[in-house]
Short mmCIF file of C-alpha atoms in Angstrom, two decimals:
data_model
loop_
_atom_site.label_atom_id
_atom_site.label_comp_id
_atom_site.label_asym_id
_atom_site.label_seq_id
_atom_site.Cartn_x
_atom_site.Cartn_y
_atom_site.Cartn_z
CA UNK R 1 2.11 41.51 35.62
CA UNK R 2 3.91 38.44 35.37
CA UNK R 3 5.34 36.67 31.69
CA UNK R 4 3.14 34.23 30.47
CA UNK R 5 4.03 31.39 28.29
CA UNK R 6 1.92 29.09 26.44
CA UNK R 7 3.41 26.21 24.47
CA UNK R 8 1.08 25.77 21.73
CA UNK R 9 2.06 22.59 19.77
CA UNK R 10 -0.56 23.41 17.33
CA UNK R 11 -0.39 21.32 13.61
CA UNK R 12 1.93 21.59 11.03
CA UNK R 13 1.70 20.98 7.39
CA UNK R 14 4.70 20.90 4.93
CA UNK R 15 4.37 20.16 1.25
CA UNK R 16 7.10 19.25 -1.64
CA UNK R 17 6.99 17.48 -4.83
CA UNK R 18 9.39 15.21 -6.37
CA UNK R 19 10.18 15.74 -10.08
CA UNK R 20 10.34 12.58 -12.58
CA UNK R 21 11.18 12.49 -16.17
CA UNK R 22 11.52 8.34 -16.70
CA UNK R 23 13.66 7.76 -20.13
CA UNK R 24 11.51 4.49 -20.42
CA UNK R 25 7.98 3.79 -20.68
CA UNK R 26 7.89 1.50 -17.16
CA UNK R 27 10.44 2.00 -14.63
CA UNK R 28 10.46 1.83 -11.04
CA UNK R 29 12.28 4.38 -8.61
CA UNK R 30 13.26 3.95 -4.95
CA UNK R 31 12.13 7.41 -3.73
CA UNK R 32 12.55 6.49 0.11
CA UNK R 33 15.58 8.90 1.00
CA UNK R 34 13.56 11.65 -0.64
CA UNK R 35 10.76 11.48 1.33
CA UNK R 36 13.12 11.16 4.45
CA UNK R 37 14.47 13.91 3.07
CA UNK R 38 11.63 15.92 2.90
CA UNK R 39 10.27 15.05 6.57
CA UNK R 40 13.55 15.93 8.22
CA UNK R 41 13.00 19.82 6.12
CA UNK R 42 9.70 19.92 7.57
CA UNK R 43 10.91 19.68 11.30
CA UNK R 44 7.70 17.23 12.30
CA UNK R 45 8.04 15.20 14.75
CA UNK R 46 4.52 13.07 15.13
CA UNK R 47 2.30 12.90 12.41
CA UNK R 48 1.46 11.14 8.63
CA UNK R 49 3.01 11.19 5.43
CA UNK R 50 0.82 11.31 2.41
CA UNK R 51 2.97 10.02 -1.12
CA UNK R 52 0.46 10.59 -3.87
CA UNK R 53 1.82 10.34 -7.44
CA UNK R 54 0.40 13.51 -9.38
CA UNK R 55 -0.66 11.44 -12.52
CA UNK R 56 -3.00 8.68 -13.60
CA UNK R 57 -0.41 6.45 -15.37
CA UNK R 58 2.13 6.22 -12.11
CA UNK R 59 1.41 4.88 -8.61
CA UNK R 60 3.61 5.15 -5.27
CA UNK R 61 4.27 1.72 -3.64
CA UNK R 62 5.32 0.04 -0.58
CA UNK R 63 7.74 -2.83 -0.75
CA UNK R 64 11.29 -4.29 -1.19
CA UNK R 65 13.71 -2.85 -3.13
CA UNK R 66 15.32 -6.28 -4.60
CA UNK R 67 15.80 -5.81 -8.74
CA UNK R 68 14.50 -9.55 -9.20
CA UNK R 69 10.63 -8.52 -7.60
CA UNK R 70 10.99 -5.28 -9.54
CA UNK R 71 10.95 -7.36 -12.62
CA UNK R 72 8.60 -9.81 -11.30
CA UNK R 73 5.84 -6.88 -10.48
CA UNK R 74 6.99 -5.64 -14.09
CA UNK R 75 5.97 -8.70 -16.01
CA UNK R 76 2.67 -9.65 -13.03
CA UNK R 77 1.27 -5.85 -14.34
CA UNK R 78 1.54 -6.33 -17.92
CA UNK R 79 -0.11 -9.83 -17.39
CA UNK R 80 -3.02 -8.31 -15.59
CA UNK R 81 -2.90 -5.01 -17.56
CA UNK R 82 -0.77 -5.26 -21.29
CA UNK R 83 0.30 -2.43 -23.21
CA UNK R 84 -1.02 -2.77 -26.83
CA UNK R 85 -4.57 -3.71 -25.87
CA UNK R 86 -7.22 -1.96 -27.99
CA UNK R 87 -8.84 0.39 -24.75
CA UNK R 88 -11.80 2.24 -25.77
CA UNK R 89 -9.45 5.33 -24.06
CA UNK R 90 -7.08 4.81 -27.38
CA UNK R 91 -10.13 6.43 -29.07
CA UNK R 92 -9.74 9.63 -27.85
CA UNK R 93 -5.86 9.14 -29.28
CA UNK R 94 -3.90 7.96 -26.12
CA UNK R 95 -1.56 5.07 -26.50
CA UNK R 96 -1.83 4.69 -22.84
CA UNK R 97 -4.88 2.60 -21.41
CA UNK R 98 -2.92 0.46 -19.62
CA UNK R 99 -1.17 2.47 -17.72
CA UNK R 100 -4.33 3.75 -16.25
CA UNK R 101 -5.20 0.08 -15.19
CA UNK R 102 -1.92 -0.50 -13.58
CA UNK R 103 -2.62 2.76 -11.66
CA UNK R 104 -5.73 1.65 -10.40
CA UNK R 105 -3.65 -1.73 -9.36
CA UNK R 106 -1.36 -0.90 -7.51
CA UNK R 107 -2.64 2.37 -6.02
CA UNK R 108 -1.65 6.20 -6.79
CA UNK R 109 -0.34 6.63 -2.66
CA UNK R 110 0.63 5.59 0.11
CA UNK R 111 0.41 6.85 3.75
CA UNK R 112 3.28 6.74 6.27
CA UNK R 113 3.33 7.42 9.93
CA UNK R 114 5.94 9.33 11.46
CA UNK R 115 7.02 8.87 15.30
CA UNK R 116 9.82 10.76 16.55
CA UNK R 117 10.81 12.52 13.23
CA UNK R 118 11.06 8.98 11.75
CA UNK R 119 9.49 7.35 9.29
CA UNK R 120 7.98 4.07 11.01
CA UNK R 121 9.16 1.24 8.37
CA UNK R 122 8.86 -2.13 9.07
CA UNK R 123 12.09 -4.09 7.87
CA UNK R 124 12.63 -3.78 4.20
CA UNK R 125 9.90 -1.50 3.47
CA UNK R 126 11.07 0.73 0.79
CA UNK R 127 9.01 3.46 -1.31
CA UNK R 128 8.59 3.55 -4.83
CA UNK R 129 7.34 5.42 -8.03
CA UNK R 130 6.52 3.28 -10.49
CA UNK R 131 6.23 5.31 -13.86
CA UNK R 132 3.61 3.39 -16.56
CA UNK R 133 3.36 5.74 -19.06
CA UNK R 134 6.88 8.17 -19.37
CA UNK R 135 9.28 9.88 -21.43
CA UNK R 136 6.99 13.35 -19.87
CA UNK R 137 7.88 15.46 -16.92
CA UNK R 138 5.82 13.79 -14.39
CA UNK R 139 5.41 14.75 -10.44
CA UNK R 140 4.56 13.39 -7.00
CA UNK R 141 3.33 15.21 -4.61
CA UNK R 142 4.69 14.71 -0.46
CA UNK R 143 2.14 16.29 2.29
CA UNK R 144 3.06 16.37 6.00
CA UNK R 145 0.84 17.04 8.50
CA UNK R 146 1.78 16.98 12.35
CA UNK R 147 3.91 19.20 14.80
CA UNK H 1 -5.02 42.79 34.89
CA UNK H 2 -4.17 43.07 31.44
CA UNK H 3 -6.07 41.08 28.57
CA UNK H 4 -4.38 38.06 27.42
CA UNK H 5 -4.90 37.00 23.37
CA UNK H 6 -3.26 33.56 22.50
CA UNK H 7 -3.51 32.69 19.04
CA UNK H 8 -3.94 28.73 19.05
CA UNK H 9 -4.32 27.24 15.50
CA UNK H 10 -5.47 24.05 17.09
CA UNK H 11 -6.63 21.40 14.67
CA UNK H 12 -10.02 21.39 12.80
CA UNK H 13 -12.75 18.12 12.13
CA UNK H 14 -14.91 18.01 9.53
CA UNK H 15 -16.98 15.07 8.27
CA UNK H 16 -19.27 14.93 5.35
CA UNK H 17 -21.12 11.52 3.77
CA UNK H 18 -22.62 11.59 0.11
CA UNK H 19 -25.16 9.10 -0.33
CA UNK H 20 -25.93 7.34 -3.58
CA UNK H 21 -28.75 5.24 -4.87
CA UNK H 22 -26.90 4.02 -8.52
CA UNK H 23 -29.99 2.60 -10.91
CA UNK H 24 -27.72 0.06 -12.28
CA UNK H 25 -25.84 -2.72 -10.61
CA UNK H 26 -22.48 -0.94 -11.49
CA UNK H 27 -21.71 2.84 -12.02
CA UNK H 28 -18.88 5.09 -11.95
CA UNK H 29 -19.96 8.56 -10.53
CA UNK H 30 -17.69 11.65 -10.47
CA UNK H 31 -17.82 13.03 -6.98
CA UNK H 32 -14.80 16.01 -7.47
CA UNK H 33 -16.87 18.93 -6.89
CA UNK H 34 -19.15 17.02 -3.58
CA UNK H 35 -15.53 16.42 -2.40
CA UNK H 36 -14.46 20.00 -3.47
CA UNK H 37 -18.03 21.82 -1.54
CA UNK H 38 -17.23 19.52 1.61
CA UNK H 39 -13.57 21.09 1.82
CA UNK H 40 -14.88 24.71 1.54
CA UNK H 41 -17.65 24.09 3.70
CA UNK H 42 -14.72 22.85 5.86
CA UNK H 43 -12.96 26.14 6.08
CA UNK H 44 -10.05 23.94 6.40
CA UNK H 45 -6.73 25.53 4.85
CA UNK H 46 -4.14 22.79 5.35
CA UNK H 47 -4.74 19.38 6.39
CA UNK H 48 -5.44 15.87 4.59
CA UNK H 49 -8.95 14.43 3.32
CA UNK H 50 -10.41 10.90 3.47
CA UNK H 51 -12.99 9.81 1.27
CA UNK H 52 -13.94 6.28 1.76
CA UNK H 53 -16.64 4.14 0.55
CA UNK H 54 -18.73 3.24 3.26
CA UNK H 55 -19.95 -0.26 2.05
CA UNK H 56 -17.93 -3.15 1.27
CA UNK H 57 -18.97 -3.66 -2.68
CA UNK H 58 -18.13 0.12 -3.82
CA UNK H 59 -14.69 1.78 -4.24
CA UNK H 60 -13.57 5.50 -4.30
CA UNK H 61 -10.66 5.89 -6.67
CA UNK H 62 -8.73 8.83 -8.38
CA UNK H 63 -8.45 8.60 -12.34
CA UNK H 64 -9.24 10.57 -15.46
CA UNK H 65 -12.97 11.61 -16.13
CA UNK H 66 -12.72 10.17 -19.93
CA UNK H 67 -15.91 7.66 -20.68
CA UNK H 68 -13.28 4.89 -22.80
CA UNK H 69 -11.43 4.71 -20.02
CA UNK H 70 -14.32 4.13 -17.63
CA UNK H 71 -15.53 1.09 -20.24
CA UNK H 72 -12.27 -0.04 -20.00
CA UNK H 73 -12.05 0.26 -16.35
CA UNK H 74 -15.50 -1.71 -15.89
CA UNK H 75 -14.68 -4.36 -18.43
CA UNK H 76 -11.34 -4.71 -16.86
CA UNK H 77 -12.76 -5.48 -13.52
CA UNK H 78 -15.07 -8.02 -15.09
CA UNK H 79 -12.24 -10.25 -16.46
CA UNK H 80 -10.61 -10.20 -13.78
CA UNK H 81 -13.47 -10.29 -10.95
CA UNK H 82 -16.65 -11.80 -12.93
CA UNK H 83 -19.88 -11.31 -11.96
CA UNK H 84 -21.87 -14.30 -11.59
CA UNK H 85 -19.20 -16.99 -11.05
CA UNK H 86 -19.94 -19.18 -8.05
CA UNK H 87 -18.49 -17.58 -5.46
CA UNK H 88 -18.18 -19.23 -1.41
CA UNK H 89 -19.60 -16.22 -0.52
CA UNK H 90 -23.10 -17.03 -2.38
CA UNK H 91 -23.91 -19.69 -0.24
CA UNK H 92 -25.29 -16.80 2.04
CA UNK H 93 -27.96 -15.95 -0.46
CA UNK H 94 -26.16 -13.15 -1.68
CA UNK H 95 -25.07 -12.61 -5.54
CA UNK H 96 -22.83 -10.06 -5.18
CA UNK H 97 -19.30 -11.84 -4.34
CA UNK H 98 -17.47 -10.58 -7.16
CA UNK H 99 -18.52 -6.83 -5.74
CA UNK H 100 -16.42 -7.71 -2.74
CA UNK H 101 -13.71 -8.77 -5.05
CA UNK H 102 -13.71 -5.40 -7.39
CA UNK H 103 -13.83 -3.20 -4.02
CA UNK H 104 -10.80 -4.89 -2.73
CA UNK H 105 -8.85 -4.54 -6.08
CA UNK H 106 -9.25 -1.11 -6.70
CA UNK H 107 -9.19 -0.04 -3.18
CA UNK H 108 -12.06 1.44 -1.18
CA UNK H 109 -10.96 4.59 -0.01
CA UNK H 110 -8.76 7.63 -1.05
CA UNK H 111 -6.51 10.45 0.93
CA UNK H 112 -6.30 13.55 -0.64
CA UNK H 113 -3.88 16.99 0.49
CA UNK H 114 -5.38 19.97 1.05
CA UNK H 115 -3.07 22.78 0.73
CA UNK H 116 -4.56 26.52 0.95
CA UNK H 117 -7.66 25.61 0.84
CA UNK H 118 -7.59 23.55 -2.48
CA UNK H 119 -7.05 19.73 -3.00
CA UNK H 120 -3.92 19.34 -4.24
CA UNK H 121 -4.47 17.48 -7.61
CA UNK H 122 -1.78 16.90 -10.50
CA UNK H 123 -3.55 17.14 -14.10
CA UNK H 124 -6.79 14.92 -14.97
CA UNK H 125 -6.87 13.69 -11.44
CA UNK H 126 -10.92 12.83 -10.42
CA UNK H 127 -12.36 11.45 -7.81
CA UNK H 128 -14.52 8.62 -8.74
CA UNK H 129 -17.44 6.40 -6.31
CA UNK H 130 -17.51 3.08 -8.26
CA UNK H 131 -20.76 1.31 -7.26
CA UNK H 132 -20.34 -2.61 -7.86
CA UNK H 133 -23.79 -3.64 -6.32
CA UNK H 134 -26.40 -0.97 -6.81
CA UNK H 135 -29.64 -0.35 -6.46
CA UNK H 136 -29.58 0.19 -3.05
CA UNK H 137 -28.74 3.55 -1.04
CA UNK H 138 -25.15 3.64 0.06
CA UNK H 139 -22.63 6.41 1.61
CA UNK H 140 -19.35 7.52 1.22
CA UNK H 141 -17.55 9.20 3.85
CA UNK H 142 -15.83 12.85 3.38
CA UNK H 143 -13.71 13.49 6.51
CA UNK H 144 -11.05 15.86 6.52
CA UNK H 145 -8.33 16.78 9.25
CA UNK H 146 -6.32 20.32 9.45
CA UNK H 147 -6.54 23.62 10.68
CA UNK V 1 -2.31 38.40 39.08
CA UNK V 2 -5.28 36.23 38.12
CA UNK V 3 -5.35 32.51 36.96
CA UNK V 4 -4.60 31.80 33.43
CA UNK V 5 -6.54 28.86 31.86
CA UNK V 6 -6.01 28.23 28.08
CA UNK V 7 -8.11 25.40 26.63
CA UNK V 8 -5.58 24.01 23.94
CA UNK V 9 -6.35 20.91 22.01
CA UNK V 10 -3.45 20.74 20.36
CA UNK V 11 -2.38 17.56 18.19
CA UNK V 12 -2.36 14.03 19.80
CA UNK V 13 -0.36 11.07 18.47
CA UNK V 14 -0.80 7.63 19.29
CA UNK V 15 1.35 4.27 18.12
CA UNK V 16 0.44 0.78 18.92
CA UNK V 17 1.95 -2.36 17.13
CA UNK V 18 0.16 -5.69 16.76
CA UNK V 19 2.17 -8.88 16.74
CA UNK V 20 1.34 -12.01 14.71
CA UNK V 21 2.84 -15.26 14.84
CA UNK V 22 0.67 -16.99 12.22
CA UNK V 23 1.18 -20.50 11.86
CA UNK V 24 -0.15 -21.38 8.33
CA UNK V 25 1.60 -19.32 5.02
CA UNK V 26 -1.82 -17.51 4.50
CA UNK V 27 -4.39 -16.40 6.64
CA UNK V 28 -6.92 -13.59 7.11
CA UNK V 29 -7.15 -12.42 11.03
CA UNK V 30 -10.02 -10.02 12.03
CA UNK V 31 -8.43 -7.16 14.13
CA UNK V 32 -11.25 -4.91 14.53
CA UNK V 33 -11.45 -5.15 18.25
CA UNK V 34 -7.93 -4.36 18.58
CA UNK V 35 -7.74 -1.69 16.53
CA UNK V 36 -10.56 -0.28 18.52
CA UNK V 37 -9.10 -0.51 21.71
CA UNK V 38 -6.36 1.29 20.61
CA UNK V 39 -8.75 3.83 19.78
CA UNK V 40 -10.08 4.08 23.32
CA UNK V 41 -6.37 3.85 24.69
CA UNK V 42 -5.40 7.02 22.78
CA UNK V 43 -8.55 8.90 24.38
CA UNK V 44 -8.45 10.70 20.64
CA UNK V 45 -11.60 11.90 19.86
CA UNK V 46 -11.37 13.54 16.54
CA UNK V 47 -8.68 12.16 13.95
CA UNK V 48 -7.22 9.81 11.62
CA UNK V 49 -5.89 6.11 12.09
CA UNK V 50 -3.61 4.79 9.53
CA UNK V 51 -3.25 0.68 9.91
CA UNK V 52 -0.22 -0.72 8.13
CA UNK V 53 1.63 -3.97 8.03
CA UNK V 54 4.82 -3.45 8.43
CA UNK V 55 5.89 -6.12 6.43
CA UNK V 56 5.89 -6.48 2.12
CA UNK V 57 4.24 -9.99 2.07
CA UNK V 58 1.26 -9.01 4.04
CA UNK V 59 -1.51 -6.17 4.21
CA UNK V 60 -4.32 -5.26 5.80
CA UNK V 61 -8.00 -4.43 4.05
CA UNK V 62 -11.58 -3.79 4.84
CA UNK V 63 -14.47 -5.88 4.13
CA UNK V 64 -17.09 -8.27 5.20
CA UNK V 65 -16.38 -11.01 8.19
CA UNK V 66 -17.72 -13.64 6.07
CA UNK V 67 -15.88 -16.95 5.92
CA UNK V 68 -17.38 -17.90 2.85
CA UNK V 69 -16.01 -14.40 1.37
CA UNK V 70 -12.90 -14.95 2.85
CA UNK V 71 -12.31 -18.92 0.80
CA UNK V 72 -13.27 -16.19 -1.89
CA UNK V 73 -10.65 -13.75 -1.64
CA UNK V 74 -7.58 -16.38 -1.10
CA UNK V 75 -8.55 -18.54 -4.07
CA UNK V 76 -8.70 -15.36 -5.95
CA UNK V 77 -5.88 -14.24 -5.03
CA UNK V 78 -4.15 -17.33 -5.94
CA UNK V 79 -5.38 -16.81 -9.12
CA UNK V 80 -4.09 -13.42 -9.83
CA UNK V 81 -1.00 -14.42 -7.90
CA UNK V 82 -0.21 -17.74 -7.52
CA UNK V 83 2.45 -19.27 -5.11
CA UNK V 84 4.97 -21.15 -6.66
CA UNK V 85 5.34 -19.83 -9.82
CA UNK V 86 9.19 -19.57 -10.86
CA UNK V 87 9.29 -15.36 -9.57
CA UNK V 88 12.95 -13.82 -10.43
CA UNK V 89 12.82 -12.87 -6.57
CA UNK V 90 13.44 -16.60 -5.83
CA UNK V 91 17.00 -15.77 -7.85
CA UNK V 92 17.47 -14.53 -3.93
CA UNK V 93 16.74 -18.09 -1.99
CA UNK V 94 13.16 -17.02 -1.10
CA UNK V 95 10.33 -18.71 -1.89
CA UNK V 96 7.62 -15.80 -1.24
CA UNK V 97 7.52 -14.15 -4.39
CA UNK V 98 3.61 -14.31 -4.71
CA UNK V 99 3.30 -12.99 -1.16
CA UNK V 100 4.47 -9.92 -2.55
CA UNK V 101 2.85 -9.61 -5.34
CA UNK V 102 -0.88 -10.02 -3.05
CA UNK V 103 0.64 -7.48 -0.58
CA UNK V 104 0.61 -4.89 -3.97
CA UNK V 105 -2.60 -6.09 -4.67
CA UNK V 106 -4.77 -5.76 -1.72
CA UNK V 107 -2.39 -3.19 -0.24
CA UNK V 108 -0.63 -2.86 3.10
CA UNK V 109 -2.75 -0.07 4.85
CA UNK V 110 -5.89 1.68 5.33
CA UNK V 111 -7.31 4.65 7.04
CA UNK V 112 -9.94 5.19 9.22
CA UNK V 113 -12.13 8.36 10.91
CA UNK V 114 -12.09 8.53 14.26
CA UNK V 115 -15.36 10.51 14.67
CA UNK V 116 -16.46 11.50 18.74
CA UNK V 117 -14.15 8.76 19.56
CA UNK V 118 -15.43 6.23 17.51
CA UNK V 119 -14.08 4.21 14.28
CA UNK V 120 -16.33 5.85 11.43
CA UNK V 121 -17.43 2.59 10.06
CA UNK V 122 -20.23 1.61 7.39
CA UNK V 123 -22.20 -1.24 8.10
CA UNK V 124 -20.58 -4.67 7.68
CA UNK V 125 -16.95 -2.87 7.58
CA UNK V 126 -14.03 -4.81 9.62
CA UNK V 127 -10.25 -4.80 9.47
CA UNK V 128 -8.51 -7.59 8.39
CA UNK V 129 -4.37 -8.50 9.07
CA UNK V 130 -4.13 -10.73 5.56
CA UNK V 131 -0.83 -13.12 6.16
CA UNK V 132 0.67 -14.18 2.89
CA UNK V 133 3.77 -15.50 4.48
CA UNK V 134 3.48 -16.51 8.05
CA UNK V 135 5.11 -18.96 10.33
CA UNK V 136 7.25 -16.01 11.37
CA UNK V 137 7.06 -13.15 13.79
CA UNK V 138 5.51 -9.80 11.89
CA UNK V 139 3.87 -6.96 12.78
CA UNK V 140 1.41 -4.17 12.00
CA UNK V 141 1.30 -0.64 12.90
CA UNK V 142 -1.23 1.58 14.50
CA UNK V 143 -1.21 5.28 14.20
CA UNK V 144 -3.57 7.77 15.52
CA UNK V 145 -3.51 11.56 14.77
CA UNK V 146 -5.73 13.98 16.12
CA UNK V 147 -7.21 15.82 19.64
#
């Protein structure tokens, strides 16, 4: 009767969540060493990154972190989107109808691949929470699957 | 001889379409618990979900069940996408360019986490099919990876 | 001491970059066929792909192969965005502020099902590479998860 061995890479999933509690209405956070963080805890090697904010008034974004497009994406949403509108959702008491809108613009995730326990960034790629509706303990949630 | 028992948690498939047939050229139609059924139908414990619109003039998005908001959400999309304008894309003999338009703002497709056995949703989070050229039967596609 | 066979499909990954060298500032490349043969490359049967530019001032989206559509969706975006407005990132020496703004817009990924070793797609459904500022090298990134 001999030893057998099997190696199994079989998938891996890893979960975390990032804690947010913006002073400010807007602001705009560079999360991208967190989630590096976060990958390099869960040990995987190949696989995909899922960064979902947890709310409806917050998004996660891709792109540089340069404070003069972080004010120009700023002012762009609030043209496209303004606070101060009168939304039908203000009827139920909610100050907040924008920030729904500027959700739904910019996107509540984003997906990253990971190749050799790396995230695979293109130059200047950078990730971001924006937070459209704060001054509340907010969250955002990082999945992991792979081996 | 003895009897050899490897236990391989190798990863899991599952794929699921809904299918619509909206009455009205433009509907937003909660599809949590379809989404919800398909994952325990699944079995799938840990893992990651795509729902995705399978047509080019609908949308899948996550956002709060709250019927303001989803007036807001529609009139929103008509300022800035208008039906009826005279779009390049008419000269086909279609009518629905600005259907193409809304799908591309607000995304047609949505990745959820599944983490024991549950979609991993922060507060209010639904997911919504927004139909922007009805009357027609269309699919969305539930397809979730895990183990 | 018998033969041991064990029938593991454990995870596959699979990465693949594209390389543009577009030689007008905007432009709207069809990569269907390439991301495709990835697919077939990989031999994955079962999975996810995740398409990403790996770049913040261009993105990749899903929709019709129209031409008509596609005068459509870069005069619209012009409108929502427009190139050479006086953006804060130009503070920098860079004259691509709007480029960034349409990569938030139309967003810099999507995923796909790969279902019995096919792209999952609804009818009418191809990838697009959008280029908001080309006449430079850039890429976009192709990763495939699953057995």
């Amino acid at each position: 009767m001999g030893l057998f061995l099997a190696k199994v890479n079989s998938m891996k999933s890893f979960r975390k969540h990032l804690v947010f509690e913006v002073p400010k209405r807007r602001d705009y956070i560079n999360i991208t060493h967190e989630v590096e963080n976060a990958l390099k805890e869960s040990g995987i090697q190949e696989g995909m990154i899922l960064v979902s904010a947890m709310h409806i008034t917050a998004a996660i974004y891709v792109n540089d972190a340069e404070s003069g497009l972080i004010e120009d994406i700023d002012e762009w949403l609030e043209t496209l989107a303004p606070f101060g509108k009168d939304y039908k959702h203000h009827r139920t008491g909610e100050d907040n109808g924008d920030a729904h809108l500027k959700n739904l613009l910019i996107h509540n995730q984003t997906m990253l691949a990971v190749t050799e326990g790396k995230i695979d960034f293109g130059p200047w790629q950078q990730i971001y929470y924006a937070e459209f509706d704060g001054r509340r303990r907010k969250r955002a949630l990082i999945k992991i699957i792979g081996e």
